[in-house]
mmCIF file of C-alpha atoms in Angstrom:
data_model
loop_
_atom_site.group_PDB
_atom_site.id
_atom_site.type_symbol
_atom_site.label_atom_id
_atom_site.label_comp_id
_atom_site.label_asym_id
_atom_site.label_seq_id
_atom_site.Cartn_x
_atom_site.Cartn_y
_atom_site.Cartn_z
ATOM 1 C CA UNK A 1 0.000 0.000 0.000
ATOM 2 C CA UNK A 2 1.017 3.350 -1.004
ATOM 3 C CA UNK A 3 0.745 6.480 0.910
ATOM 4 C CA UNK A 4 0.135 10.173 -0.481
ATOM 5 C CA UNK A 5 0.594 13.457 1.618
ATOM 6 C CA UNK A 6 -2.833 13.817 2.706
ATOM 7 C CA UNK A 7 -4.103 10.686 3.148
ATOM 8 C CA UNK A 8 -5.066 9.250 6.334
ATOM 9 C CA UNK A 9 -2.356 7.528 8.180
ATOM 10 C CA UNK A 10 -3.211 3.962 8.935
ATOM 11 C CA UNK A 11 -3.812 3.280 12.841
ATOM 12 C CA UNK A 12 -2.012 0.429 14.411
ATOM 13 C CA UNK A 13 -1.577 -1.644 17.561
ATOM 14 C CA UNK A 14 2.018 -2.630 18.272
ATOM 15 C CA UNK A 15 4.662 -3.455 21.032
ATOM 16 C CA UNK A 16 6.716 -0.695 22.119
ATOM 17 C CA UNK A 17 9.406 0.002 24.627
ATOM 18 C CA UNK A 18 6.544 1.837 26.692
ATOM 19 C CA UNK A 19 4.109 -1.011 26.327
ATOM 20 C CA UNK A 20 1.661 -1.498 23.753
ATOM 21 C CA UNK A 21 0.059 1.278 22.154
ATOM 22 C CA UNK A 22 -2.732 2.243 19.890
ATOM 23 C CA UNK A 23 -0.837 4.763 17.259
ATOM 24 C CA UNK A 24 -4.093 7.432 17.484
ATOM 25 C CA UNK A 25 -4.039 7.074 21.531
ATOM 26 C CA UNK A 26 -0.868 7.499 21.582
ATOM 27 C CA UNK A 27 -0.634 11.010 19.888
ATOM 28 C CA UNK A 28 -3.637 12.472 20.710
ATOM 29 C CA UNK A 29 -4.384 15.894 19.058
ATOM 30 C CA UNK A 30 -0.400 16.097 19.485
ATOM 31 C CA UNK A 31 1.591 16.290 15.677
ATOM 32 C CA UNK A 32 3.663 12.760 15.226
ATOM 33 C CA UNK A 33 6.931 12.112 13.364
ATOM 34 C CA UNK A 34 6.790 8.559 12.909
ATOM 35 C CA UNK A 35 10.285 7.097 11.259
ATOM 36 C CA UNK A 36 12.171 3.752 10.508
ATOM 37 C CA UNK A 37 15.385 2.468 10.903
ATOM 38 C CA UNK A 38 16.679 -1.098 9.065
ATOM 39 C CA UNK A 39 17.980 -2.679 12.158
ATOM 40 C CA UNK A 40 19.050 -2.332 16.221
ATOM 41 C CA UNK A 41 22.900 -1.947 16.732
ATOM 42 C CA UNK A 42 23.697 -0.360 13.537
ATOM 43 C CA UNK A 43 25.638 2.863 14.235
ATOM 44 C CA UNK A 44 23.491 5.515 12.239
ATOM 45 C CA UNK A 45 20.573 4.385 13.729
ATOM 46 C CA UNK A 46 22.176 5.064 16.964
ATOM 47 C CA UNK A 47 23.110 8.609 15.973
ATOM 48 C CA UNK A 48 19.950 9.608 15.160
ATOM 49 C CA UNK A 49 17.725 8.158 18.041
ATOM 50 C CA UNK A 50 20.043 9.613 20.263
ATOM 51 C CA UNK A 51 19.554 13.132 18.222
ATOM 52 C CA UNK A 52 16.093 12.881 18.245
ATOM 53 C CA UNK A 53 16.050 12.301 22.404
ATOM 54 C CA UNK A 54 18.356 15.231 22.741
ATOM 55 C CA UNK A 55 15.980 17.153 20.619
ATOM 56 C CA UNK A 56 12.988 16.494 22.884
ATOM 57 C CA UNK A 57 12.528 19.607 24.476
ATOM 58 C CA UNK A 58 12.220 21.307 20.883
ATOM 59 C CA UNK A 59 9.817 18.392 19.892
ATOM 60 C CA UNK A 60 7.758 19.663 22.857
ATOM 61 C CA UNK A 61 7.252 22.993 22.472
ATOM 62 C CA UNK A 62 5.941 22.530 19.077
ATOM 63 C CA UNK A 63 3.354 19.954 20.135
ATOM 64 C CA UNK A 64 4.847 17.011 18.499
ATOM 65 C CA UNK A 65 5.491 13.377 19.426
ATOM 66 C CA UNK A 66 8.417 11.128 18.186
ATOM 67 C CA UNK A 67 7.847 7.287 17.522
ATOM 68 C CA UNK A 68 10.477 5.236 16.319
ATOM 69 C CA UNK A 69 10.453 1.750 14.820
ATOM 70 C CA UNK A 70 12.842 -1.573 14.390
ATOM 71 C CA UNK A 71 11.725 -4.867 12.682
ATOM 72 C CA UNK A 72 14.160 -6.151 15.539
ATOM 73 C CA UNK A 73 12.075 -7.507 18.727
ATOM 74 C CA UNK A 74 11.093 -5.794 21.622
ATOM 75 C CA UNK A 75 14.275 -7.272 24.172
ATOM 76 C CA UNK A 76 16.654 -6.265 21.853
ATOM 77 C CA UNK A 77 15.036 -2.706 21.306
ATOM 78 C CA UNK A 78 15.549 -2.519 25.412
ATOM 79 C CA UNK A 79 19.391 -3.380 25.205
ATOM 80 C CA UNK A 80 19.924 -1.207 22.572
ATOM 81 C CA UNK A 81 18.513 1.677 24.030
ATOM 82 C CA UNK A 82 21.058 1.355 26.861
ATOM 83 C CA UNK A 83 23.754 1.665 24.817
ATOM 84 C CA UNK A 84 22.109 4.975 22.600
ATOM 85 C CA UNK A 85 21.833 6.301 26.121
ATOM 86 C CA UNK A 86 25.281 5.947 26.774
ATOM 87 C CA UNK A 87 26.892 6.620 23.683
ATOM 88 C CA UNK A 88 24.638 9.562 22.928
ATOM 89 C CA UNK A 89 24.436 11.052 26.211
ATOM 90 C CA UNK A 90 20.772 11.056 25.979
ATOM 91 C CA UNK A 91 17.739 9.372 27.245
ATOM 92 C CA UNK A 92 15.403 7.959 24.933
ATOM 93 C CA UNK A 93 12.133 8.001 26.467
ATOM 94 C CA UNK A 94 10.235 7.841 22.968
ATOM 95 C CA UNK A 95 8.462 4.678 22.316
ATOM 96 C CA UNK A 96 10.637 2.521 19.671
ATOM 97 C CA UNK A 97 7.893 -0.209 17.636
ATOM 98 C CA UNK A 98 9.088 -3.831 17.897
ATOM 99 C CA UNK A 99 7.881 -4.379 14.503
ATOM 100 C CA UNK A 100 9.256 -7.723 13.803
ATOM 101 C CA UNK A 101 5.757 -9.384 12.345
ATOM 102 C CA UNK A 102 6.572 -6.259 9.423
ATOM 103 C CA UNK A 103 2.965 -5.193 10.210
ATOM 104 C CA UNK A 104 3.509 -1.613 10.421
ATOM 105 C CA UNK A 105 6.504 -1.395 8.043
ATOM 106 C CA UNK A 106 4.430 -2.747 5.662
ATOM 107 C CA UNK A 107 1.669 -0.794 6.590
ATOM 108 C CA UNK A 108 3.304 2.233 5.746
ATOM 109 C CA UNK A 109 5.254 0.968 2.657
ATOM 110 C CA UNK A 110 8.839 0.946 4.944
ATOM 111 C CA UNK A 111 10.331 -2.030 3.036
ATOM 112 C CA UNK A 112 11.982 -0.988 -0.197
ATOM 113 C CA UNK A 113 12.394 -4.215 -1.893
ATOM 114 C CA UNK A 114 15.434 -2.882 -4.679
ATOM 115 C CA UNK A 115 17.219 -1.979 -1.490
ATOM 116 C CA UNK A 116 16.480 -4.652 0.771
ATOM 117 C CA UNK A 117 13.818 -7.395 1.093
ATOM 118 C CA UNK A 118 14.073 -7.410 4.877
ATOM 119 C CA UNK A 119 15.010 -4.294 6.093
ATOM 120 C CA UNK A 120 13.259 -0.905 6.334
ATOM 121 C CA UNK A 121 14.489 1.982 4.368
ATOM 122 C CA UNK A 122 14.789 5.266 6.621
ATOM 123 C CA UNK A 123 11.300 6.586 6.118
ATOM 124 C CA UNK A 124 9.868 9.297 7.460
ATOM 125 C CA UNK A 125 6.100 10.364 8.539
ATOM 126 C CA UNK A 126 4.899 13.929 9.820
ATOM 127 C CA UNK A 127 1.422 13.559 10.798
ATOM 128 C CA UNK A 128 -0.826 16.138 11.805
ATOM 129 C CA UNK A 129 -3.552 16.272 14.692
ATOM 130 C CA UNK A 130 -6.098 15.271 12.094
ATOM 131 C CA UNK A 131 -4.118 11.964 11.703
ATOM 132 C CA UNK A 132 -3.585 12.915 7.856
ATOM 133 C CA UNK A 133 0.049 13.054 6.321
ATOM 134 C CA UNK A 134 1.760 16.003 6.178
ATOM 135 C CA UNK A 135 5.297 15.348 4.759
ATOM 136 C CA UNK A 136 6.970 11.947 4.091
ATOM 137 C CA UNK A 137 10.708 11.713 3.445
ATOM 138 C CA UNK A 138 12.927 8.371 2.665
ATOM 139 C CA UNK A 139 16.470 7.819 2.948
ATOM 140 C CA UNK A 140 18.560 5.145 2.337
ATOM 141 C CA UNK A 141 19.846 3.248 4.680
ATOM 142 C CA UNK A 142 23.515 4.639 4.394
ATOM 143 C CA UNK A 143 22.560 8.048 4.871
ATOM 144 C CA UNK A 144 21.426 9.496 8.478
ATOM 145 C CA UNK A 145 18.885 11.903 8.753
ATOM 146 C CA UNK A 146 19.255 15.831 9.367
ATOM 147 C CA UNK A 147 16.879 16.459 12.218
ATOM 148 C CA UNK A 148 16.952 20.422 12.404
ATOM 149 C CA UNK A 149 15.684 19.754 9.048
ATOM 150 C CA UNK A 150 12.437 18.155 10.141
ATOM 151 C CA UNK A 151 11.922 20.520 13.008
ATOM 152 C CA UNK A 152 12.085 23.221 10.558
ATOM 153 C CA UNK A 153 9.866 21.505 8.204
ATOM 154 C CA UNK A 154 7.391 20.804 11.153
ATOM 155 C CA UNK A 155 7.557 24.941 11.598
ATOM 156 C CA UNK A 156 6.453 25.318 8.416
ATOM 157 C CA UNK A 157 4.044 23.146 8.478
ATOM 158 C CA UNK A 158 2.411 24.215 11.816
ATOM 159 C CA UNK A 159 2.515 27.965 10.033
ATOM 160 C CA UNK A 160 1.277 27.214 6.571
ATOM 161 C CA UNK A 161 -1.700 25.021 8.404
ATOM 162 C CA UNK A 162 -3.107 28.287 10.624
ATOM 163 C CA UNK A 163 -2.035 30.641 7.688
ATOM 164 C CA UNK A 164 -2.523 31.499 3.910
ATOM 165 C CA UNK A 165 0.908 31.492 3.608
ATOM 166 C CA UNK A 166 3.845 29.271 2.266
ATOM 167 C CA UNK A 167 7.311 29.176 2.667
ATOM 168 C CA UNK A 168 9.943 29.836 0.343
ATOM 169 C CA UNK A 169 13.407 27.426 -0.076
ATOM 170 C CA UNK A 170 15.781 27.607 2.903
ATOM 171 C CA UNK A 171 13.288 29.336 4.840
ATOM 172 C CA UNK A 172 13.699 29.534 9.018
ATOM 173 C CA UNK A 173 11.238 30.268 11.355
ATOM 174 C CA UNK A 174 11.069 34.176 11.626
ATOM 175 C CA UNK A 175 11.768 34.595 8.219
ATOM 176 C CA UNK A 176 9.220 36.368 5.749
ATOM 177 C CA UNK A 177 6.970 34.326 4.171
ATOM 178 C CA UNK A 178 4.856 33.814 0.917
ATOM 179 C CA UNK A 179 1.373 35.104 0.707
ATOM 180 C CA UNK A 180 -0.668 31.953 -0.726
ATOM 181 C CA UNK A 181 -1.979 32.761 -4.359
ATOM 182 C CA UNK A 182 -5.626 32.099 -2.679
ATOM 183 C CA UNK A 183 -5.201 35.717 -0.947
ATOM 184 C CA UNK A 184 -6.564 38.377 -3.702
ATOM 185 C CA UNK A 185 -4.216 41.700 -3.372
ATOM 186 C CA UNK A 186 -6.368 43.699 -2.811
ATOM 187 C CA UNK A 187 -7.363 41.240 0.861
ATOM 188 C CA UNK A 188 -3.363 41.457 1.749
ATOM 189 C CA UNK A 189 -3.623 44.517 4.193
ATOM 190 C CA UNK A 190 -6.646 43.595 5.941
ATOM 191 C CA UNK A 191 -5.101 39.495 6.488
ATOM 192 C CA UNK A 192 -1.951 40.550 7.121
ATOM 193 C CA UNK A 193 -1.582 43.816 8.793
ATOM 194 C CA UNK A 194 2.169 43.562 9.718
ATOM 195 C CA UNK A 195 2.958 44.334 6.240
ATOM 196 C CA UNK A 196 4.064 43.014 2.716
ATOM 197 C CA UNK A 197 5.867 43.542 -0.491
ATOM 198 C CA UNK A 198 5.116 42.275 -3.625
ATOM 199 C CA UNK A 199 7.869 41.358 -6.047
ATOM 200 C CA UNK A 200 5.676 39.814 -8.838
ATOM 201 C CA UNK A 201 2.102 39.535 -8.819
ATOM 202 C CA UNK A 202 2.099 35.696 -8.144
ATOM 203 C CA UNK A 203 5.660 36.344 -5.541
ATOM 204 C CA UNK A 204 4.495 38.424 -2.295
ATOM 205 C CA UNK A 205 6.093 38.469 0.951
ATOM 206 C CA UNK A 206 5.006 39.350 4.600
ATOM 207 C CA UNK A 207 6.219 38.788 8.082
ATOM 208 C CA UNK A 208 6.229 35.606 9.805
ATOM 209 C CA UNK A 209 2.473 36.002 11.039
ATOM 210 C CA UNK A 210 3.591 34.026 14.277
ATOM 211 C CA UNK A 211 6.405 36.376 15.586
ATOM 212 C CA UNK A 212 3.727 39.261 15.312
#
């Protein structure tokens, strides 16, 4: 099965570190980031567990919650975590899925069979409080994942989904954005009172409405 950004994302019941779960339960009207990693004991996914734990005080202030997952079982997820606690200086309190039945992996398309018939690519969910998809991103299994680049991805997406706005390449939070095409220009003063400048009729900029 094949996901699209805005589909719904599939619920699930699975074995975690925490317990079991029930995926909707366990975010709530919180935003997820729900990603893979092809096996426990490999050293990227180490790195990037242990990132994503150090990173949890960001991940709280915007609302979001972090689930990881393993095709490896649930007393080797346990082990493992003591060592990404140690080598990371961290403490990953996240739930990781024990997913070795492939349910969820499958469920969410994880297995990549030109790169591996076993193991799950590093893929990448945002979902929103709605439960619908908001961004995926896949990786190979070589290549570890840049984490200030999903929290600044989650930013945008938290702005563009209370706004008419997008944002433009390499954009930060605080930076101007784009007015969305929706907004006539002769409605841009009135919606966004802070200011703008228009560059080309289709290419106008205001403020970030959110540092207002």
């Amino acid at each position: 099965m094949s996901l699209h950004l805005g589909d719904l994302a599939p619920n699930f019941t699975a074995q975690t570190t925490i317990g079991e779960i029930d995926f909707y339960e366990y975010l709530g009207d919180s935003w997820g980031v729900l990603f893979s990693h092809p096996a426990d004991y490999t050293p990227v996914c180490t790195t990037e567990l242990g990132r994503t734990a150090l990173l949890k005080s960001e991940f709280d202030k915007r609302n979001v919650k972090a689930l990881a997952l393993s095709i490896d079982p649930l007393d080797k997820h346990l082990s493992w975590i003591s060592d990404i606690n140690e080598t990371q200086n961290c403490n990953v309190d996240f739930p990781l899925i024990a997913d070795d039945d492939r349910k969820v992996s499958e469920l969410y398309d994880m297995i990549h069979p030109n790169a591996s018939a076993t193991a799950t690519v590093r893929s990448l969910f945002i979902i929103g409080p709605d439960k619908k998809v908001k961004l995926m991103i896949t990786y190979p299994a070589s290549t570890g994942r840049n984490f200030n680049e999903v929290l600044r991805v989650i930013d945008s997406l938290q702005l563009t989904d209370e706004f008419s706005v997008a944002t433009p390449a390499n954009w930060e939070a605080g930076e101007d954005v784009i007015i969305g095409l929706g907004v006539k220009t002769e409605d841009i003063e009135s919606k966004f009172p802070e200011g703008h400048r228009i560059v080309k009729p289709y290419l106008r900029y205001t403020p970030d409405p959110t540092k207002q």
